[in-house]
Coordinates of C-alpha atoms and ligand atoms in Angstrom, one line a residue:
M996 CA -10.8 -17.2 -27.9
G997 CA -13.9 -15.0 -28.0
A998 CA -15.0 -11.6 -26.7
D999 CA -17.6 -8.9 -27.0
H1000 CA -16.8 -5.2 -27.3
G1001 CA -16.2 -5.0 -23.6
G1002 CA -13.6 -7.7 -23.8
Y1003 CA -12.1 -6.9 -27.2
H1004 CA -9.0 -5.0 -26.0
L1005 CA -8.1 -7.6 -23.3
K1006 CA -8.6 -10.4 -25.8
E1007 CA -6.1 -8.9 -28.1
E1008 CA -3.5 -8.6 -25.4
I1009 CA -4.1 -12.2 -24.3
K1010 CA -3.9 -13.4 -27.9
V1011 CA -0.4 -11.9 -28.3
F1012 CA 0.7 -13.4 -25.0
V1013 CA -0.7 -16.9 -25.7
Q1014 CA 0.8 -16.9 -29.3
G1015 CA 4.1 -15.9 -27.7
Q1016 CA 4.0 -19.1 -25.8
G1017 CA 3.8 -21.1 -29.0
I1018 CA 0.2 -21.9 -28.6
E1019 CA -2.1 -21.7 -31.7
V1020 CA -5.0 -19.4 -31.2
L1021 CA -8.4 -19.6 -32.9
D1022 CA -9.9 -16.1 -32.6
L1023 CA -13.6 -16.3 -33.0
G1024 CA -14.1 -12.5 -32.6
T1025 CA -15.3 -10.0 -32.0
H1026 CA -12.8 -8.0 -34.0
S1027 CA -13.5 -4.4 -32.9
T1028 CA -15.1 -2.3 -30.2
E1029 CA -18.4 -2.1 -32.0
S1030 CA -21.3 -3.2 -29.8
V1031 CA -22.2 -6.9 -30.2
D1032 CA -24.1 -9.6 -28.2
Y1033 CA -21.8 -11.5 -25.9
P1034 CA -23.8 -14.8 -25.9
R1035 CA -22.9 -15.4 -29.6
F1036 CA -19.2 -15.4 -28.7
G1037 CA -19.6 -17.6 -25.6
F1038 CA -21.5 -20.1 -27.7
A1039 CA -18.9 -20.0 -30.5
V1040 CA -16.0 -20.8 -28.1
G1041 CA -18.0 -23.5 -26.4
D1042 CA -18.9 -25.1 -29.7
A1043 CA -15.2 -25.0 -30.8
I1044 CA -14.3 -27.0 -27.8
R1045 CA -17.2 -29.4 -28.1
S1046 CA -16.4 -30.1 -31.7
G1047 CA -12.7 -30.7 -31.0
K1048 CA -11.5 -27.6 -32.9
A1049 CA -10.0 -26.3 -29.6
D1050 CA -8.7 -27.8 -26.4
L1051 CA -9.3 -24.8 -24.1
G1052 CA -11.1 -21.5 -24.4
I1053 CA -10.7 -18.0 -23.1
V1054 CA -13.7 -15.7 -23.2
V1055 CA -13.8 -12.0 -22.3
C1056 CA -16.7 -9.6 -21.9
G1057 CA -17.0 -6.5 -19.6
T1058 CA -17.2 -8.6 -16.5
G1059 CA -16.6 -12.1 -17.7
L1060 CA -20.1 -13.0 -16.3
G1061 CA -22.4 -12.9 -19.3
I1062 CA -20.1 -14.6 -21.7
S1063 CA -19.3 -17.4 -19.1
M1064 CA -23.0 -18.0 -18.6
A1065 CA -23.4 -18.4 -22.4
A1066 CA -20.4 -20.7 -22.7
N1067 CA -21.7 -22.8 -19.8
K1068 CA -24.9 -23.5 -21.8
V1069 CA -22.9 -25.6 -24.3
P1070 CA -22.8 -29.2 -23.2
G1071 CA -19.4 -30.3 -21.8
I1072 CA -18.3 -26.7 -21.1
R1073 CA -17.1 -25.7 -17.7
A1074 CA -16.3 -22.0 -17.8
A1075 CA -14.8 -20.3 -14.8
V1076 CA -14.8 -16.6 -14.2
C1077 CA -11.4 -15.7 -12.5
T1078 CA -10.3 -12.4 -11.1
E1079 CA -7.2 -13.7 -9.3
T1080 CA -4.7 -16.5 -9.8
Y1081 CA -5.7 -18.9 -7.0
S1082 CA -9.1 -19.4 -8.6
A1083 CA -7.4 -19.9 -12.0
R1084 CA -5.3 -22.7 -10.6
M1085 CA -8.2 -24.3 -8.8
A1086 CA -10.4 -24.0 -11.8
R1087 CA -8.1 -26.3 -13.7
E1088 CA -6.8 -28.5 -10.8
H1089 CA -10.2 -29.2 -9.1
N1090 CA -12.9 -28.3 -11.6
N1091 CA -11.2 -29.3 -14.9
A1092 CA -12.5 -26.0 -16.3
N1093 CA -12.1 -25.9 -20.1
V1094 CA -12.9 -22.2 -20.5
L1095 CA -11.4 -19.2 -18.6
A1096 CA -13.6 -16.1 -18.4
L1097 CA -12.2 -12.7 -17.7
G1098 CA -13.7 -9.2 -17.4
G1099 CA -12.1 -6.6 -19.6
R1100 CA -13.6 -3.8 -17.4
V1101 CA -12.6 -5.6 -14.2
T1102 CA -9.1 -7.1 -14.4
G1103 CA -6.0 -5.2 -15.6
V1104 CA -3.8 -6.6 -18.3
G1105 CA -0.9 -7.6 -16.1
L1106 CA -3.0 -9.7 -13.7
A1107 CA -5.1 -11.1 -16.5
L1108 CA -2.0 -12.4 -18.2
D1109 CA -0.9 -14.1 -14.9
I1110 CA -4.3 -15.6 -14.6
V1111 CA -4.1 -16.9 -18.2
D1112 CA -0.6 -18.3 -17.7
I1113 CA -1.6 -20.3 -14.6
F1114 CA -4.8 -21.5 -16.2
L1115 CA -2.9 -22.8 -19.3
K1116 CA -0.1 -24.4 -17.2
T1117 CA -2.2 -26.2 -14.6
D1118 CA -3.5 -29.7 -15.2
F1119 CA -6.6 -31.4 -13.7
A1120 CA -5.7 -33.3 -10.6
G1121 CA -8.3 -36.1 -11.2
G1122 CA -9.0 -38.5 -8.3
R1123 CA -11.9 -37.4 -6.1
H1124 CA -12.3 -34.3 -8.2
A1125 CA -13.1 -36.4 -11.3
R1126 CA -16.1 -37.9 -9.4
R1127 CA -17.4 -34.4 -8.8
V1128 CA -16.8 -33.1 -12.3
D1129 CA -18.5 -36.2 -13.6
L1130 CA -21.6 -35.3 -11.6
I1131 CA -21.7 -31.9 -13.4
T1132 CA -21.5 -33.7 -16.7
A1133 CA -24.2 -36.2 -15.7
V1134 CA -26.7 -33.5 -15.1
E1135 CA -26.4 -32.6 -18.8
R1136 CA -27.6 -36.1 -19.6
G1137 CA -30.6 -35.8 -17.2
E1138 CA -29.1 -38.4 -14.8
V1139 CA -28.9 -36.3 -11.6
I1140 CA -31.8 -33.9 -11.3
Ligands
LIG1498 C1 -21.7 -5.1 -22.4 O1 -22.0 -3.8 -22.1 C2 -21.6 -5.9 -21.1 O2 -22.9 -6.1 -20.6 C3 -20.9 -7.2 -21.3 O3 -19.7 -7.0 -21.8 C4 -20.7 -8.1 -20.1 O4 -20.1 -7.4 -19.1 C5 -21.9 -8.9 -19.7 O5 -21.9 -9.7 -18.8

């Protein structure tokens, strides 16, 4: 998990929820509401997944936008901003998203925890969706555009 000051409080709520499900959490900060630069935390979460230290990531900033853009610059990362549960399910099922991005100033705690729950419980469907996700990965190798 990672967050900036705009996502700190929601990150803390999510951390308790996820740990309560018996899932180990690697909290890469930030650890207070002091102003920080969200890209560093998006990069850190992306790098933890790329290096195999984590399976999935959750990033939180004020909107979920900036920190998702940063995470998506890390090769192999597919970060999805979700503000409702349907997109959270599809992000895993169709897009094989490995990072969920949330906005601490946008989404209330109750809905955010539902979004997290669905994201963590949904598996990638594969099949035709794998071909499409592979195209996204191929562009990182310069093979598409
Ligand atoms: C910080 O004020 C804010 O810009 C940040 O949390 C995030 O919303 C950026 O996308």
